[in-house]
Short mmCIF file of C-alpha atoms and ligand atoms in Angstrom, two decimals:
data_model
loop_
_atom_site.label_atom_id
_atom_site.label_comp_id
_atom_site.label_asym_id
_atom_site.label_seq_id
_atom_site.Cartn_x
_atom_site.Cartn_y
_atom_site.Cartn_z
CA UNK A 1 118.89 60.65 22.24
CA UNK A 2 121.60 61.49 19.20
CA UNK A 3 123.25 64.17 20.97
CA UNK A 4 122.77 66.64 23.94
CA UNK A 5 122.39 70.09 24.22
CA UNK A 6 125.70 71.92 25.33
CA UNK A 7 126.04 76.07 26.02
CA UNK A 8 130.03 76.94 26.58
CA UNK A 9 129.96 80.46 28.31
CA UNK A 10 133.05 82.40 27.68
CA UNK A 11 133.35 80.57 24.32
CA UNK A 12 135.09 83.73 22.86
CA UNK A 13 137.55 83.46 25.24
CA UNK A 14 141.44 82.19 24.84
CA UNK A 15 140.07 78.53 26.43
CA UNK A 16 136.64 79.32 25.27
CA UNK A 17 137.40 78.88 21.80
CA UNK A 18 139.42 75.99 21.27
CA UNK A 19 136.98 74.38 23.19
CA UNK A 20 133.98 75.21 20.97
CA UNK A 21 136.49 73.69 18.43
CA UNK A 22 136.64 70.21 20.48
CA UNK A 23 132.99 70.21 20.93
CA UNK A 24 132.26 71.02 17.31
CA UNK A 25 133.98 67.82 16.44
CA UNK A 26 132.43 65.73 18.90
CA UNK A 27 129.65 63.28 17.97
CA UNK A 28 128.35 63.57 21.68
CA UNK A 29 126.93 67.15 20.79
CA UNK A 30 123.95 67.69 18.72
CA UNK A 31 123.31 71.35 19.76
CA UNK A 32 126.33 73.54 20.64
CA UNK A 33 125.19 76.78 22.09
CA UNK A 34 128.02 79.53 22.06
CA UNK A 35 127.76 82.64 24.62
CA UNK A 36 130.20 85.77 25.66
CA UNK A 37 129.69 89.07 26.21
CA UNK A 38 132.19 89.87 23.12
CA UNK A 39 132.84 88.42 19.85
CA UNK A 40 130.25 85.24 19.30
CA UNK A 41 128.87 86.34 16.44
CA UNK A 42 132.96 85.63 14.48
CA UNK A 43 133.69 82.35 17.01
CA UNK A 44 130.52 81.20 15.74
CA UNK A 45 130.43 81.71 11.79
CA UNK A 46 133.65 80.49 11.64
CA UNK A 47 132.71 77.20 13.78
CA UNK A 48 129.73 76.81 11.50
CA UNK A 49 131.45 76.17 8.65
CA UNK A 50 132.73 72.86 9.50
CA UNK A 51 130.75 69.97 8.91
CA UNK A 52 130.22 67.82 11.43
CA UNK A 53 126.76 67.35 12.93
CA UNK A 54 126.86 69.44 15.76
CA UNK A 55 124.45 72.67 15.05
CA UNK A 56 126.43 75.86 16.25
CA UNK A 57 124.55 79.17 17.76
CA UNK A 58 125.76 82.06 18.74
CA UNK A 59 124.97 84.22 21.73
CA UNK A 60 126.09 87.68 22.76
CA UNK A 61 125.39 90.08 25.55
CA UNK A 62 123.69 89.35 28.58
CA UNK A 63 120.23 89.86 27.32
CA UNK A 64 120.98 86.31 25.63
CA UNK A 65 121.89 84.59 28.19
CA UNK A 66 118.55 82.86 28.52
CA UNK A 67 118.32 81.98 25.03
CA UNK A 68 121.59 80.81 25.32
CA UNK A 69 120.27 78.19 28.01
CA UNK A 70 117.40 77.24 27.04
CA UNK A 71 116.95 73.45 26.85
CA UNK A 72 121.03 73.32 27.48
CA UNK A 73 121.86 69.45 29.54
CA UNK A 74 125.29 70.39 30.10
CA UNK A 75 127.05 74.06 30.62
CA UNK A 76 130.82 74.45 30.55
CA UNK A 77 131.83 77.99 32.13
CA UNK A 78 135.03 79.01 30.90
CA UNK A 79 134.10 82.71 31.07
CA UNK A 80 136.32 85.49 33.19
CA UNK A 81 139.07 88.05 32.62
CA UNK A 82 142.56 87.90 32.74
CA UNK A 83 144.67 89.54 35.32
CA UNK A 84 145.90 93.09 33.70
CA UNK A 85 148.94 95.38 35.24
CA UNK A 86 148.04 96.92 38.57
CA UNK A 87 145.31 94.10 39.19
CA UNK A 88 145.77 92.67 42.52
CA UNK A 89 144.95 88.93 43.20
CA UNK A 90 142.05 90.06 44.81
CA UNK A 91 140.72 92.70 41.88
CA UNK A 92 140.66 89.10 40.24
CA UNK A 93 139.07 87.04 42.57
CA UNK A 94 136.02 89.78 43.08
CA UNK A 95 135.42 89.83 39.04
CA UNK A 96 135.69 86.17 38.09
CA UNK A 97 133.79 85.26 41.57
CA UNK A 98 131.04 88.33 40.22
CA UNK A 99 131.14 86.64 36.39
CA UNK A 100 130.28 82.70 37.86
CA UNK A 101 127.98 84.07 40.31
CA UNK A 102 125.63 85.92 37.30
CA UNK A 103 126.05 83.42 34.99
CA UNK A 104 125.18 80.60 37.61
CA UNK A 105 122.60 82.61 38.77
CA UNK A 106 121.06 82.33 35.09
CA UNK A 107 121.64 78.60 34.98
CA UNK A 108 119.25 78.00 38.28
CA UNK A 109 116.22 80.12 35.95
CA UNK A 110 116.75 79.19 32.84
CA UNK A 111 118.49 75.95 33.15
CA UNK A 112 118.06 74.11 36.31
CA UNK A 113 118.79 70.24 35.59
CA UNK A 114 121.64 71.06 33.71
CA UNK A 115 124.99 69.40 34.58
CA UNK A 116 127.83 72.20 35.03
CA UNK A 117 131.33 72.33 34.51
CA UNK A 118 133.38 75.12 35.81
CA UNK A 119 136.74 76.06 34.69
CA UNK A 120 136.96 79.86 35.88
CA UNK A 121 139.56 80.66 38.54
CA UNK A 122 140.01 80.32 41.23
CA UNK A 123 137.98 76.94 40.90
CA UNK A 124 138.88 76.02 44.18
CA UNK A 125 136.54 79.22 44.81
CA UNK A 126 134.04 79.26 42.32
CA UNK A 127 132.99 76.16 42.51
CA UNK A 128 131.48 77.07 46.50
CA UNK A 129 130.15 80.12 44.81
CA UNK A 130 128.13 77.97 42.04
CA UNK A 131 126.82 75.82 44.88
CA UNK A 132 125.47 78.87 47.04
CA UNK A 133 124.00 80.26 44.62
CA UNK A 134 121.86 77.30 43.40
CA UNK A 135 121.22 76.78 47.21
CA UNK A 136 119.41 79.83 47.33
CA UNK A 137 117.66 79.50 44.06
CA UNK A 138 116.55 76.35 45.58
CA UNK A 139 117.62 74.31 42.44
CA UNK A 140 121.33 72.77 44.09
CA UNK A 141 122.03 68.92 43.24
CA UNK A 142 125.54 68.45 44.26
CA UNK A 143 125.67 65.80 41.62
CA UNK A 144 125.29 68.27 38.92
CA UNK A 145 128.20 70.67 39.93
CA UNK A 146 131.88 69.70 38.66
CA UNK A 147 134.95 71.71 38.89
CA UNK A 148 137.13 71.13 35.66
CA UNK A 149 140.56 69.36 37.36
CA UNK A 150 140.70 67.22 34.49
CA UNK A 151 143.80 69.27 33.13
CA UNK A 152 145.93 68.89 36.32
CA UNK A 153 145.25 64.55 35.26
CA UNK A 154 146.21 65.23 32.22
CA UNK A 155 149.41 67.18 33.09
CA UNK A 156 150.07 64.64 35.51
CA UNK A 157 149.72 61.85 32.90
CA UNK A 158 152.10 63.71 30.66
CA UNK A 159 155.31 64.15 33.37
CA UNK A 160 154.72 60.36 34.98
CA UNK A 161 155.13 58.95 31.68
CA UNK A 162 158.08 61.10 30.55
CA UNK A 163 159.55 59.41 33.77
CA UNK A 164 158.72 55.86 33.65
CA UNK A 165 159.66 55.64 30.11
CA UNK A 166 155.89 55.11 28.43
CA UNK A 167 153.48 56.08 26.11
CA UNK A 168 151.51 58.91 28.22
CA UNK A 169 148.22 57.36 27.04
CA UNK A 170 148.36 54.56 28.70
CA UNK A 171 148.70 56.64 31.82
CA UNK A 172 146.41 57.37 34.33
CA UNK A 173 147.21 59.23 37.86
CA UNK A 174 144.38 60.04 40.05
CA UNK A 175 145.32 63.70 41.04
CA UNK A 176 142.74 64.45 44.03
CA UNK A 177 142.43 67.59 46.56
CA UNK A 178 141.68 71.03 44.39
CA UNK A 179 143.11 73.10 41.73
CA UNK A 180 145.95 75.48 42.69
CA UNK A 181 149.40 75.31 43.81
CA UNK A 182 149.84 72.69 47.25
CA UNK A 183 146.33 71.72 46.43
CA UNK A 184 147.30 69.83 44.08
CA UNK A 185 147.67 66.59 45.18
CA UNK A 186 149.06 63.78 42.50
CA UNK A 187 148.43 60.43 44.17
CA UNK A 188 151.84 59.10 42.87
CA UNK A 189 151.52 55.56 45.31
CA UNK A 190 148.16 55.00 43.11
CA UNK A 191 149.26 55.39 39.30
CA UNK A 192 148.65 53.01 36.58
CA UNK A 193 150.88 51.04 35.78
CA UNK A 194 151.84 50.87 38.97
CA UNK A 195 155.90 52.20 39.83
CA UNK A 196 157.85 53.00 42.45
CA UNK A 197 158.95 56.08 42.40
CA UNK A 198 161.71 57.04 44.58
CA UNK A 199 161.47 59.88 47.20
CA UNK A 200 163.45 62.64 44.86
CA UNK A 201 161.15 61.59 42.06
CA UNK A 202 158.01 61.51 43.92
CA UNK A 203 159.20 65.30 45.51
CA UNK A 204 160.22 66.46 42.00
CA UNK A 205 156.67 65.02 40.36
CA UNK A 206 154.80 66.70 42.99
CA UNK A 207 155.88 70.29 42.77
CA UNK A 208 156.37 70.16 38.77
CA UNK A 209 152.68 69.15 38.46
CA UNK A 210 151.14 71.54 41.37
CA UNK A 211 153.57 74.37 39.36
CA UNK A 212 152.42 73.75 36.10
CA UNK A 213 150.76 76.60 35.34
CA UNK A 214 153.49 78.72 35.90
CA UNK A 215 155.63 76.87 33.40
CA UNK A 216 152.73 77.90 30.67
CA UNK A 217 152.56 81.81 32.17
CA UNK A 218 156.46 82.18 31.89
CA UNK A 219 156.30 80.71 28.50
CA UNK A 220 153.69 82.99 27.65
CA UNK A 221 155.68 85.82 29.07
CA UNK A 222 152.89 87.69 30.59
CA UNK A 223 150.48 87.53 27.97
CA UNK A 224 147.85 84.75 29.72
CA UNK A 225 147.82 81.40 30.95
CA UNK A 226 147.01 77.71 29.55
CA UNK A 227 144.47 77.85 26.86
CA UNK A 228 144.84 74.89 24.52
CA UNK A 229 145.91 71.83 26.99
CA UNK A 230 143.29 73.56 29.08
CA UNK A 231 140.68 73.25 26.16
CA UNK A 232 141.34 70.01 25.76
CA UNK A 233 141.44 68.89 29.08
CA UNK A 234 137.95 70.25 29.36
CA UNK A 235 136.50 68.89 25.62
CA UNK A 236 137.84 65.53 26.92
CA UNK A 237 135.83 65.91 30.43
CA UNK A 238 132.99 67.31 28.89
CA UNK A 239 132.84 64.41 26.79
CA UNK A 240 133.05 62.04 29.59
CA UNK A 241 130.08 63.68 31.34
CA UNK A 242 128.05 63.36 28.34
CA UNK A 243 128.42 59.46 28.50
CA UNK A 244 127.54 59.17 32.10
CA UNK A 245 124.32 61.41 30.73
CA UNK A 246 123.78 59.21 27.90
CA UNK A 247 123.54 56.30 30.08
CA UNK A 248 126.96 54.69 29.55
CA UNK A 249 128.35 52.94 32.86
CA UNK A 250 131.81 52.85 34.67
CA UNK A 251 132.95 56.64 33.62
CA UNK A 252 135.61 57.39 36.26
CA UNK A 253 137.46 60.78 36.13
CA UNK A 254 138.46 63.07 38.77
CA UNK A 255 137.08 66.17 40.12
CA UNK A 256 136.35 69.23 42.14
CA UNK A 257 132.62 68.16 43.41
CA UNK A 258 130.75 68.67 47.31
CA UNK A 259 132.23 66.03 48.96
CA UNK A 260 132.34 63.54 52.61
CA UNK A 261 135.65 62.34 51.94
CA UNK A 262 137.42 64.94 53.98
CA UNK A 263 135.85 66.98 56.02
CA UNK A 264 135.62 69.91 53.84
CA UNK A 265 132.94 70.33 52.04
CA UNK A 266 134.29 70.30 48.41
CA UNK A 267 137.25 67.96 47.08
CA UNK A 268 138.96 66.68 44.77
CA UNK A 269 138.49 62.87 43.98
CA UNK A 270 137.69 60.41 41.12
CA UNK A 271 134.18 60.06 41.07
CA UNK A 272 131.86 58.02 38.94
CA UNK A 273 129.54 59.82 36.05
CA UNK A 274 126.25 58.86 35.26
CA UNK A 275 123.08 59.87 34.21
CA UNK A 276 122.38 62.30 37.00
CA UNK A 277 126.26 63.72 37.04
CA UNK A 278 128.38 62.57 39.63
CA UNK A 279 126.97 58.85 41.27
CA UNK A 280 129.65 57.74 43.19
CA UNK A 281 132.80 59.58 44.88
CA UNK A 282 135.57 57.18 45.32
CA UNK A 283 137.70 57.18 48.61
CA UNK A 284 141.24 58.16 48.66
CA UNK A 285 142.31 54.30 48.95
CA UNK A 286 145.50 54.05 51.05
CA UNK A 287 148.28 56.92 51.07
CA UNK A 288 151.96 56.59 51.85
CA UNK A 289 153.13 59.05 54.52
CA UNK A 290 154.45 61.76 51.78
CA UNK A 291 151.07 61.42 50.37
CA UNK A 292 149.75 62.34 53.91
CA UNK A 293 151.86 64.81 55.03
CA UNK A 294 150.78 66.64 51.43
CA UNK A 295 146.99 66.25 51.91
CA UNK A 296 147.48 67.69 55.07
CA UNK A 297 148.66 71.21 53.46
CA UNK A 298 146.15 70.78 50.89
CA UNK A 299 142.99 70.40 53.71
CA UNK A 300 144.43 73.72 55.24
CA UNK A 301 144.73 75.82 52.13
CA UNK A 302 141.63 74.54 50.42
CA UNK A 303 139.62 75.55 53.70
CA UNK A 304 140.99 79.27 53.21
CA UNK A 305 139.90 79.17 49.56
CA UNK A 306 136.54 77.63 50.02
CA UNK A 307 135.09 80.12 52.81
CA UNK A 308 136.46 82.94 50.82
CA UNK A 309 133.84 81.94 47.69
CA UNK A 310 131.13 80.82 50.75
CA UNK A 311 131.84 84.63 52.03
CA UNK A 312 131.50 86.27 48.66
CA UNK A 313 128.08 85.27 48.21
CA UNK A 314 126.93 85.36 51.64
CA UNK A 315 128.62 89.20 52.39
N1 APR B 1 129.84 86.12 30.51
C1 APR B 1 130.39 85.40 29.52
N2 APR B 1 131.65 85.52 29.12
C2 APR B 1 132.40 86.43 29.75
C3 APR B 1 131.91 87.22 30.82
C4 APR B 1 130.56 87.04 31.19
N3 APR B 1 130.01 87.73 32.17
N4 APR B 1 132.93 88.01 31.23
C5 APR B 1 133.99 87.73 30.48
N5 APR B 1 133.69 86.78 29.57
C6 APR B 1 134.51 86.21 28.50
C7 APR B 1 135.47 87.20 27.89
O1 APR B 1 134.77 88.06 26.98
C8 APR B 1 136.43 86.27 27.17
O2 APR B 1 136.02 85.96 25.86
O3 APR B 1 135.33 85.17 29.00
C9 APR B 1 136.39 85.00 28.04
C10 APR B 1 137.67 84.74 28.81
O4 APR B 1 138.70 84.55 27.92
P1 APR B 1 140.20 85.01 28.18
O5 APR B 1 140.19 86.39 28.72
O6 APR B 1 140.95 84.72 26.94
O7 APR B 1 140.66 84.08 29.39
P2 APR B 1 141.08 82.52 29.33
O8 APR B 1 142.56 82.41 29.21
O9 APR B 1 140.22 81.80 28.35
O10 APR B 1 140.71 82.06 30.83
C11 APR B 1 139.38 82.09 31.28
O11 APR B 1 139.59 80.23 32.77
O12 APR B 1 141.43 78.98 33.52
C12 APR B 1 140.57 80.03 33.76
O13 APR B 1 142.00 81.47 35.02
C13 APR B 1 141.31 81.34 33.82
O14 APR B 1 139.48 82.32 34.94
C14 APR B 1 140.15 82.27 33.71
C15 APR B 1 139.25 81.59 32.69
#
């Protein structure tokens, strides 16, 4: 094929559009399908304008949804709300879990083979929500659902190499577990090229990349979170899962996918893409005791996080 078929839902959104942007310009996409519930119609003109080969079409309202869809081989959801004064942490959690589990729901109809990558909080969450609800529709391929970690790598990439002195492309740190806070576990014993970092820096690495976000939300002073490094991030993942589809071999990158390598049932690894999504998850490989010690807090809080999407489905 020249291209696949790609539907960003949310694309109006602070992420959402930035990412059209990155998808716009890549020569992966033939078809870019754009859908929110507000403003396509401007994300989309404007996006239209620039010529590169990718065909842009706009979708608005939830009547469209289907259209939007239609024919779609990969959907990146980076649709929700941000949190407003007086919102609790939970107010949150019930709308973005609501938003993934409608829009998923329309996926399993409209677009069941499709590969999906989900970037709406809590995505250590929504993710389990994604996967229940396909289960039900009768359509779930654990292959097919990813979790978008890729920006936690890419954050990690950044700080090692500001650290060990190098260009940050030439980088790579496996970052495995799930996508919030101690979850977030940078497998520092495993980075290419290979260093030894001392205890302090290994502590210091740890927390700065788990608290990352944070740094972005104070910068931001209270008006939203990461929305370009995010968008690129998720362009650049997107991107990779569109070579496994197009047949290309040895596409490793990490993510938040049903796993056996703990025993929860969704986790963080590298994992290999391929034609039918994810092929191959890749075992931890051999952790130092800091490493262990940290994957230990990780299990415990990812379990909380997990049942709570299971239980928002199944209540
Ligand atoms: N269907 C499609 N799009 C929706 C829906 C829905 N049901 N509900 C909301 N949206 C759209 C909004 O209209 C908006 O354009 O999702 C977009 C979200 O954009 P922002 O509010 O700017 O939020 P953003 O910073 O992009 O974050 C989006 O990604 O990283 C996560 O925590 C973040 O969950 C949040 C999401």
């Amino acid at each position: 094929s020249s291209g696949f078929k790609v539907a960003v839902l949310g694309a109006a959104g602070g992420i959402g559009q930035p990412l059209s942007l990155l998808l716009k310009t890549s020569p992966l996409v033939s078809t870019l399908h754009l859908f929110d519930v507000v403003n396509t119609p401007g994300v989309t003109a404007d996006l239209s304008h620039i010529n590169s080969s990718a065909v842009v079409r706009g979708f608005v309202g939830n009547d469209q949804l289907p259209a939007a869809l239609d024919g779609v081989d990969l959907v990146v959801i980076p649709a929700g709300v941000p949190r407003k004064p007086g919102m609790t942490r939970d107010d949150l959690f019930n709308i973005n879990a609501g938003i993934v589990q409608k829009l998923c729901e329309g996926i399993a109809k409209h677009c069941p083979r499709a590969v999906v990558n989900i970037i709406s909080n809590p995505v250590n969450s929504t993710v389990p929500i994604a996967a229940e609800v396909f289960k039900r529709a009768g359509t779930w391929d654990p292959r097919k659902v990813l979790g978008v970690t890729a920006l936690d790598v890419v954050r990690a990439n950044t700080f090692v190499a500001e650290v060990i002195g190098v260009n940050p492309e030439i980088v790579d740190v496996p970052v495995v577990g799930g996508h919030a806070g101690v979850t977030i576990l940078p497998l520092l014993s495993q980075v290419t090229p290979s260093f030894s970092f001392s205890k302090e820096e290994t502590e210091k690495l740890t927390v700065r990349i788990q608290d990352a976000g944070t740094e972005v939300v104070q910068a931001k002073a209270g008006t939203g979170s990461a929305t370009l490094s995010m968008a690129y991030a998720a362009a650049k993942f997107a991107e990779q899962c569109l070579r496994g589809l197009s047949g290309e071999t040895g596409i490793v990158e990490c993510a938040y996918v049903s796993s056996d390598v703990t025993e929860l049932p969704f986790f963080a690894t590298k994992v290999r893409l391929g034609r039918s999504g994810v092929e191959e998850i890749h075992p931890l490989g051999p952790l130092n005791e800091f490493e262990r010690s940290a994957l230990s807090k990780a299990i415990g809080e990812l379990k909380g996080s997990i049942d709570k999407g299971l239980n928002f489905v199944r209540k």
